[in-house]
GROMACS .gro file of C-alpha atoms in nm:
model
  330
    1MET     CA    1   1.230  -3.333  -5.889
    2ALA     CA    2   1.441  -3.088  -5.683
    3SER     CA    3   1.475  -3.157  -5.322
    4ILE     CA    4   1.360  -2.875  -5.064
    5THR     CA    5   1.596  -2.825  -4.807
    6PRO     CA    6   1.401  -2.718  -4.488
    7SER     CA    7   1.481  -2.382  -4.370
    8THR     CA    8   1.661  -2.325  -4.016
    9PRO     CA    9   1.423  -2.177  -3.757
   10LYS     CA   10   1.524  -1.823  -3.673
   11ILE     CA   11   1.614  -1.809  -3.308
   12VAL     CA   12   1.487  -1.485  -3.153
   13THR     CA   13   1.670  -1.390  -2.834
   14LYS     CA   14   1.521  -1.131  -2.604
   15GLU     CA   15   1.718  -0.871  -2.424
   16ILE     CA   16   1.665  -0.657  -2.109
   17VAL     CA   17   1.608  -0.305  -2.211
   18THR     CA   18   1.510  -0.174  -1.871
   19GLU     CA   19   1.601  -0.293  -1.530
   20PHE     CA   20   1.593  -0.134  -1.181
   21GLU     CA   21   1.816  -0.359  -0.954
   22THR     CA   22   1.630  -0.686  -0.919
   23PHE     CA   23   1.275  -0.522  -0.881
   24ILE     CA   24   1.178  -0.564  -1.242
   25TYR     CA   25   1.305  -0.645  -1.592
   26ILE     CA   26   1.143  -0.522  -1.904
   27PHE     CA   27   1.264  -0.701  -2.206
   28SER     CA   28   1.298  -0.610  -2.593
   29ASP     CA   29   0.972  -0.826  -2.683
   30GLY     CA   30   0.766  -0.620  -2.413
   31SER     CA   31   0.760  -0.886  -2.172
   32ILE     CA   32   0.812  -0.819  -1.800
   33GLU     CA   33   0.967  -1.025  -1.508
   34ARG     CA   34   0.932  -0.933  -1.141
   35PRO     CA   35   1.216  -1.131  -0.974
   36LEU     CA   36   1.139  -1.009  -0.608
   37GLN     CA   37   0.770  -1.097  -0.661
   38TYR     CA   38   0.686  -1.354  -0.366
   39PRO     CA   39   0.479  -1.644  -0.477
   40PHE     CA   40   0.100  -1.625  -0.439
   41VAL     CA   41  -0.076  -1.821  -0.169
   42PRO     CA   42  -0.430  -1.911  -0.118
   43PRO     CA   43  -0.669  -1.738   0.141
   44ILE     CA   44  -0.803  -1.995   0.397
   45LEU     CA   45  -1.117  -2.018   0.606
   46ASN     CA   46  -1.105  -2.090   0.985
   47ASP     CA   47  -0.718  -2.110   1.020
   48PRO     CA   48  -0.641  -2.354   1.264
   49LYS     CA   49  -0.350  -2.123   1.415
   50THR     CA   50  -0.513  -1.791   1.441
   51GLY     CA   51  -0.875  -1.872   1.400
   52HIS     CA   52  -0.902  -1.598   1.128
   53SER     CA   53  -1.082  -1.649   0.774
   54SER     CA   54  -0.983  -1.496   0.463
   55LYS     CA   55  -1.099  -1.520   0.099
   56ASP     CA   56  -1.072  -1.325  -0.246
   57ILE     CA   57  -1.329  -1.107  -0.396
   58ILE     CA   58  -1.368  -0.883  -0.698
   59ILE     CA   59  -1.505  -0.537  -0.641
   60PRO     CA   60  -1.824  -0.525  -0.804
   61HIS     CA   61  -1.865  -0.284  -1.105
   62ASN     CA   62  -1.473  -0.257  -1.113
   63PRO     CA   63  -1.344  -0.589  -1.269
   64THR     CA   64  -1.004  -0.446  -1.257
   65VAL     CA   65  -1.005  -0.424  -0.884
   66SER     CA   66  -0.978  -0.746  -0.673
   67SER     CA   67  -0.886  -0.799  -0.294
   68ARG     CA   68  -0.828  -1.031  -0.031
   69ILE     CA   69  -1.042  -0.988   0.275
   70TYR     CA   70  -0.962  -1.104   0.650
   71LEU     CA   71  -1.209  -1.159   0.922
   72PRO     CA   72  -1.085  -1.221   1.286
   73LYS     CA   73  -1.197  -1.526   1.471
   74ILE     CA   74  -1.580  -1.471   1.557
   75THR     CA   75  -1.661  -1.577   1.904
   76ASN     CA   76  -1.983  -1.365   1.912
   77PRO     CA   77  -2.199  -1.361   1.607
   78SER     CA   78  -2.290  -0.993   1.670
   79SER     CA   79  -1.931  -0.891   1.699
   80LYS     CA   80  -1.848  -0.566   1.508
   81PHE     CA   81  -1.468  -0.487   1.418
   82PRO     CA   82  -1.292  -0.178   1.279
   83VAL     CA   83  -1.223  -0.206   0.911
   84LEU     CA   84  -0.892  -0.121   0.744
   85VAL     CA   85  -0.848  -0.091   0.375
   86TYR     CA   86  -0.480  -0.182   0.315
   87PHE     CA   87  -0.264  -0.091   0.029
   88HIS     CA   88   0.057  -0.318  -0.034
   89GLY     CA   89   0.401  -0.175  -0.096
   90GLY     CA   90   0.628  -0.277  -0.389
   91ALA     CA   91   0.736   0.055  -0.581
   92LEU     CA   92   0.405   0.052  -0.757
   93LEU     CA   93   0.588  -0.214  -0.964
   94PHE     CA   94   0.558  -0.536  -0.797
   95GLU     CA   95   0.394  -0.727  -0.502
   96SER     CA   96   0.031  -0.820  -0.458
   97ALA     CA   97  -0.251  -0.853  -0.198
   98PHE     CA   98  -0.229  -1.241  -0.276
   99SER     CA   99   0.143  -1.283  -0.201
  100GLN     CA  100   0.282  -1.479   0.073
  101LEU     CA  101   0.461  -1.192   0.218
  102TYR     CA  102   0.146  -0.982   0.264
  103HIS     CA  103  -0.084  -1.272   0.329
  104GLN     CA  104   0.125  -1.376   0.630
  105HIS     CA  105   0.139  -1.024   0.761
  106LEU     CA  106  -0.200  -0.926   0.716
  107LYS     CA  107  -0.375  -1.227   0.870
  108THR     CA  108  -0.137  -1.162   1.190
  109LEU     CA  109  -0.264  -0.794   1.201
  110ALA     CA  110  -0.624  -0.919   1.153
  111SER     CA  111  -0.591  -1.161   1.449
  112GLN     CA  112  -0.400  -0.961   1.696
  113ALA     CA  113  -0.577  -0.632   1.610
  114ASN     CA  114  -0.925  -0.784   1.591
  115ILE     CA  115  -0.991  -0.586   1.251
  116ILE     CA  116  -1.129  -0.648   0.915
  117ILE     CA  117  -0.889  -0.604   0.653
  118LEU     CA  118  -0.944  -0.552   0.285
  119SER     CA  119  -0.616  -0.588   0.120
  120VAL     CA  120  -0.653  -0.411  -0.231
  121GLU     CA  121  -0.492  -0.569  -0.546
  122TYR     CA  122  -0.450  -0.248  -0.747
  123ARG     CA  123  -0.297  -0.229  -1.095
  124LEU     CA  124   0.065  -0.192  -1.140
  125ALA     CA  125   0.310   0.007  -1.344
  126PRO     CA  126   0.440  -0.005  -1.597
  127GLU     CA  127   0.161  -0.191  -1.784
  128HIS     CA  128  -0.070   0.027  -1.585
  129PRO     CA  129   0.091   0.375  -1.534
  130VAL     CA  130   0.001   0.607  -1.252
  131PRO     CA  131  -0.262   0.719  -1.179
  132ALA     CA  132  -0.436   0.373  -1.214
  133CYS     CA  133  -0.325   0.256  -0.884
  134TYR     CA  134  -0.478   0.548  -0.704
  135HIS     CA  135  -0.816   0.520  -0.887
  136ASP     CA  136  -0.844   0.137  -0.794
  137CYS     CA  137  -0.773   0.216  -0.445
  138TRP     CA  138  -1.025   0.471  -0.405
  139ALA     CA  139  -1.284   0.255  -0.583
  140ALA     CA  140  -1.223  -0.021  -0.327
  141LEU     CA  141  -1.265   0.223  -0.027
  142LYS     CA  142  -1.580   0.371  -0.186
  143TRP     CA  143  -1.720   0.016  -0.221
  144VAL     CA  144  -1.622  -0.064   0.134
  145SER     CA  145  -1.781   0.242   0.259
  146SER     CA  146  -2.097   0.160   0.055
  147HIS     CA  147  -2.184  -0.127   0.296
  148SER     CA  148  -2.247   0.115   0.587
  149ASN     CA  149  -2.619   0.147   0.528
  150ASN     CA  150  -2.689  -0.221   0.441
  151THR     CA  151  -2.868  -0.122   0.106
  152LEU     CA  152  -2.590  -0.211  -0.135
  153ASN     CA  153  -2.631  -0.463  -0.423
  154ASN     CA  154  -2.367  -0.745  -0.426
  155GLN     CA  155  -2.288  -0.698  -0.051
  156GLU     CA  156  -1.991  -0.859   0.106
  157PRO     CA  157  -2.149  -1.047   0.417
  158TRP     CA  158  -1.842  -1.011   0.636
  159LEU     CA  159  -1.848  -0.622   0.597
  160VAL     CA  160  -2.226  -0.616   0.646
  161GLU     CA  161  -2.240  -0.828   0.933
  162HIS     CA  162  -1.911  -0.745   1.136
  163GLY     CA  163  -1.801  -0.421   0.982
  164ASP     CA  164  -1.797  -0.111   1.250
  165PHE     CA  165  -1.821   0.191   0.993
  166ALA     CA  166  -1.767   0.447   1.253
  167ARG     CA  167  -1.396   0.292   1.270
  168VAL     CA  168  -1.267   0.287   0.920
  169PHE     CA  169  -0.900   0.313   0.862
  170ILE     CA  170  -0.686   0.321   0.563
  171GLY     CA  171  -0.318   0.224   0.559
  172GLY     CA  172  -0.016   0.077   0.365
  173ASP     CA  173   0.381   0.024   0.358
  174SER     CA  174   0.610   0.197   0.122
  175ALA     CA  175   0.430   0.279  -0.202
  176GLY     CA  176   0.105   0.178  -0.006
  177GLY     CA  177   0.196   0.455   0.245
  178ASN     CA  178   0.221   0.708  -0.047
  179ILE     CA  179  -0.132   0.553  -0.155
  180THR     CA  180  -0.260   0.603   0.194
  181HIS     CA  181  -0.170   0.975   0.185
  182ASN     CA  182  -0.290   1.034  -0.160
  183ILE     CA  183  -0.645   0.850  -0.057
  184ALA     CA  184  -0.661   1.066   0.248
  185ILE     CA  185  -0.621   1.386   0.055
  186GLN     CA  186  -0.897   1.278  -0.180
  187ALA     CA  187  -1.134   1.178   0.104
  188GLY     CA  188  -1.073   1.554   0.222
  189ALA     CA  189  -1.215   1.679  -0.101
  190GLU     CA  190  -1.469   1.428  -0.184
  191SER     CA  191  -1.721   1.251   0.042
  192LEU     CA  192  -1.745   0.883   0.062
  193PRO     CA  193  -2.074   0.684   0.018
  194CYS     CA  194  -2.301   0.708   0.326
  195ASP     CA  195  -2.108   0.979   0.450
  196VAL     CA  196  -1.844   0.749   0.612
  197LYS     CA  197  -1.567   0.911   0.757
  198ILE     CA  198  -1.210   0.779   0.769
  199LEU     CA  199  -1.104   0.756   1.124
  200GLY     CA  200  -0.727   0.696   1.094
  201ALA     CA  201  -0.447   0.665   0.833
  202ILE     CA  202  -0.145   0.445   0.894
  203MET     CA  203   0.154   0.542   0.666
  204ILE     CA  204   0.452   0.259   0.720
  205HIS     CA  205   0.789   0.376   0.596
  206PRO     CA  206   0.600   0.589   0.310
  207TYR     CA  207   0.748   0.659  -0.026
  208PHE     CA  208   0.774   1.023  -0.081
  209ASN     CA  209   1.044   1.213  -0.290
  210SER     CA  210   1.106   1.535  -0.466
  211SER     CA  211   1.349   1.697  -0.709
  212TYR     CA  212   1.559   1.814  -0.410
  213PRO     CA  213   1.719   1.605  -0.120
  214ILE     CA  214   1.610   1.675   0.228
  215GLY     CA  215   1.750   1.589   0.565
  216SER     CA  216   2.054   1.350   0.529
  217GLU     CA  217   1.969   1.251   0.179
  218PRO     CA  218   2.263   1.245  -0.059
  219VAL     CA  219   2.278   1.478  -0.379
  220ILE     CA  220   2.226   1.236  -0.688
  221GLU     CA  221   2.199   1.309  -1.032
  222PRO     CA  222   1.851   1.237  -1.141
  223GLU     CA  223   1.976   0.969  -1.387
  224ASN     CA  224   2.151   0.767  -1.115
  225ASN     CA  225   1.856   0.818  -0.851
  226LEU     CA  226   1.673   0.500  -0.822
  227PHE     CA  227   1.369   0.657  -0.661
  228HIS     CA  228   1.360   0.912  -0.946
  229GLN     CA  229   1.385   0.625  -1.205
  230VAL     CA  230   1.126   0.429  -1.040
  231TRP     CA  231   0.880   0.721  -1.044
  232HIS     CA  232   0.950   0.805  -1.415
  233LEU     CA  233   0.868   0.433  -1.497
  234CYS     CA  234   0.552   0.444  -1.299
  235TYR     CA  235   0.442   0.785  -1.434
  236PRO     CA  236   0.643   0.856  -1.765
  237ASN     CA  237   0.465   1.182  -1.853
  238SER     CA  238   0.427   1.319  -1.481
  239PRO     CA  239   0.355   1.677  -1.488
  240HIS     CA  240   0.611   1.855  -1.274
  241GLY     CA  241   0.830   1.517  -1.253
  242MET     CA  242   0.935   1.424  -0.907
  243ASP     CA  243   0.745   1.717  -0.783
  244ASN     CA  244   0.412   1.625  -0.876
  245PRO     CA  245   0.183   1.608  -0.581
  246LEU     CA  246   0.130   1.244  -0.605
  247VAL     CA  247   0.488   1.156  -0.489
  248ASN     CA  248   0.581   1.499  -0.328
  249PRO     CA  249   0.306   1.621  -0.101
  250LEU     CA  250   0.459   1.982  -0.107
  251GLY     CA  251   0.510   1.983  -0.464
  252GLU     CA  252   0.375   2.246  -0.711
  253GLY     CA  253  -0.014   2.266  -0.712
  254ALA     CA  254  -0.037   2.008  -0.422
  255PRO     CA  255  -0.342   2.044  -0.182
  256SER     CA  256  -0.268   2.168   0.149
  257LEU     CA  257  -0.190   1.894   0.410
  258GLU     CA  258  -0.453   2.070   0.630
  259GLU     CA  259  -0.712   1.900   0.407
  260LEU     CA  260  -0.628   1.544   0.497
  261GLY     CA  261  -0.964   1.354   0.542
  262CYS     CA  262  -0.923   1.162   0.857
  263SER     CA  263  -0.904   1.243   1.215
  264ARG     CA  264  -0.592   1.048   1.326
  265ILE     CA  265  -0.254   0.972   1.170
  266LEU     CA  266   0.022   0.727   1.233
  267ILE     CA  267   0.350   0.759   1.065
  268CYS     CA  268   0.614   0.480   1.112
  269VAL     CA  269   0.971   0.517   1.021
  270ALA     CA  270   1.280   0.302   1.056
  271GLU     CA  271   1.626   0.439   1.161
  272LYS     CA  272   1.799   0.280   0.873
  273ASP     CA  273   1.550   0.327   0.592
  274LYS     CA  274   1.660   0.540   0.318
  275LEU     CA  275   1.309   0.687   0.315
  276ARG     CA  276   1.326   0.750   0.700
  277ASP     CA  277   1.400   1.138   0.649
  278ARG     CA  278   1.088   1.169   0.419
  279GLY     CA  279   0.854   1.011   0.663
  280VAL     CA  280   0.983   1.276   0.937
  281TRP     CA  281   0.969   1.548   0.695
  282TYR     CA  282   0.598   1.449   0.600
  283TRP     CA  283   0.516   1.437   0.987
  284GLU     CA  284   0.680   1.784   1.042
  285ASN     CA  285   0.476   1.926   0.756
  286VAL     CA  286   0.145   1.775   0.866
  287LYS     CA  287   0.215   1.902   1.218
  288LYS     CA  288   0.261   2.278   1.105
  289SER     CA  289   0.002   2.250   0.822
  290GLY     CA  290  -0.308   2.354   1.060
  291TRP     CA  291  -0.452   1.989   1.007
  292ASN     CA  292  -0.690   1.946   1.299
  293GLY     CA  293  -0.628   1.578   1.407
  294ARG     CA  294  -0.418   1.349   1.623
  295LEU     CA  295  -0.072   1.287   1.476
  296GLU     CA  296   0.179   1.023   1.594
  297LEU     CA  297   0.534   0.946   1.484
  298PHE     CA  298   0.666   0.601   1.554
  299GLU     CA  299   1.021   0.509   1.491
  300GLU     CA  300   1.207   0.189   1.535
  301LYS     CA  301   1.588   0.209   1.598
  302ASP     CA  302   1.839  -0.008   1.419
  303GLU     CA  303   1.606  -0.143   1.150
  304ASN     CA  304   1.551  -0.097   0.799
  305HIS     CA  305   1.282  -0.062   0.527
  306VAL     CA  306   0.971  -0.282   0.605
  307TYR     CA  307   1.165  -0.487   0.860
  308HIS     CA  308   0.836  -0.605   0.997
  309LEU     CA  309   0.755  -0.802   0.685
  310PHE     CA  310   1.106  -0.967   0.640
  311LYS     CA  311   1.150  -1.050   0.992
  312PRO     CA  312   0.809  -1.113   1.144
  313GLU     CA  313   0.937  -1.294   1.451
  314SER     CA  314   1.152  -1.031   1.556
  315GLU     CA  315   1.116  -0.822   1.866
  316SER     CA  316   1.101  -0.505   1.669
  317ALA     CA  317   0.837  -0.646   1.448
  318ASN     CA  318   0.628  -0.738   1.768
  319THR     CA  319   0.672  -0.386   1.890
  320PHE     CA  320   0.551  -0.254   1.553
  321ILE     CA  321   0.220  -0.470   1.579
  322GLN     CA  322   0.160  -0.367   1.921
  323GLN     CA  323   0.187   0.012   1.806
  324PHE     CA  324  -0.072  -0.087   1.525
  325VAL     CA  325  -0.286  -0.257   1.755
  326THR     CA  326  -0.284   0.035   2.018
  327PHE     CA  327  -0.349   0.272   1.742
  328VAL     CA  328  -0.674   0.098   1.593
  329GLN     CA  329  -0.816   0.002   1.914
  330GLU     CA  330  -0.803   0.317   2.111
   0.00000   0.00000   0.00000
């Protein structure tokens, strides 16, 4: 009887086919790695240091959208707090509402500003191309607003018992600042449930761009421009490319900035941030658009992009937090 020689298993190696610095690696087998992603950490009830509580929830009727909600320390059962719907950064490609980076930051904001924060876990590109992230964030804001008249099924008790729906804010950093702008534009065109109005929008080092440089931005060929490459990965078939209104607020077909659906706007920039000039450019264009609201620009000298996240104990981070507290508590 002839012997059967076992075949040698074929070793399949995967190769990186797309990479953006260390943000994201896409491999030949379709798998994706996000090297800069911070580890996830659990929520906590009655934090012994700050007294705040946090928990994770799924937005009812939107199973693709989850969030982490933060409640400040309750000293009076009838206390009502402003409500902030927050959109994390990460180039629309990485990071999470559940990551250590954002958990540490938002629990500090909730405690120091005495504000309820709902941090949205929106879907990321490239698995879920733009505009999925904007749909998720709008759905989360609508759900929060639906608590205003206390008739919603599947209510979140923290919002019902302690949310002040006359003081609803939206905000985010970097890509989350971009989302904040787009949600404010949508709120100007479409009513929120229970006729809730957005009191303020906070855009921290917002990610905007265009096919042309502005300010001190260098002239870089599109194939070598990281911001352009990231946008095309997030939105491969973007109408008008880098001048799509979702990334260029003055792009072809963009709604007038006069239509921003909020009463107050705080734009934060950092002197050494590559996105600094875009934030100032946005502020200047809102100012001359005819938008009828209170507009503020806050700049931190000698700091880089989202410094307050990476250096939370620094004097400049503390200054930023105080600016934030003043804006939401006025």
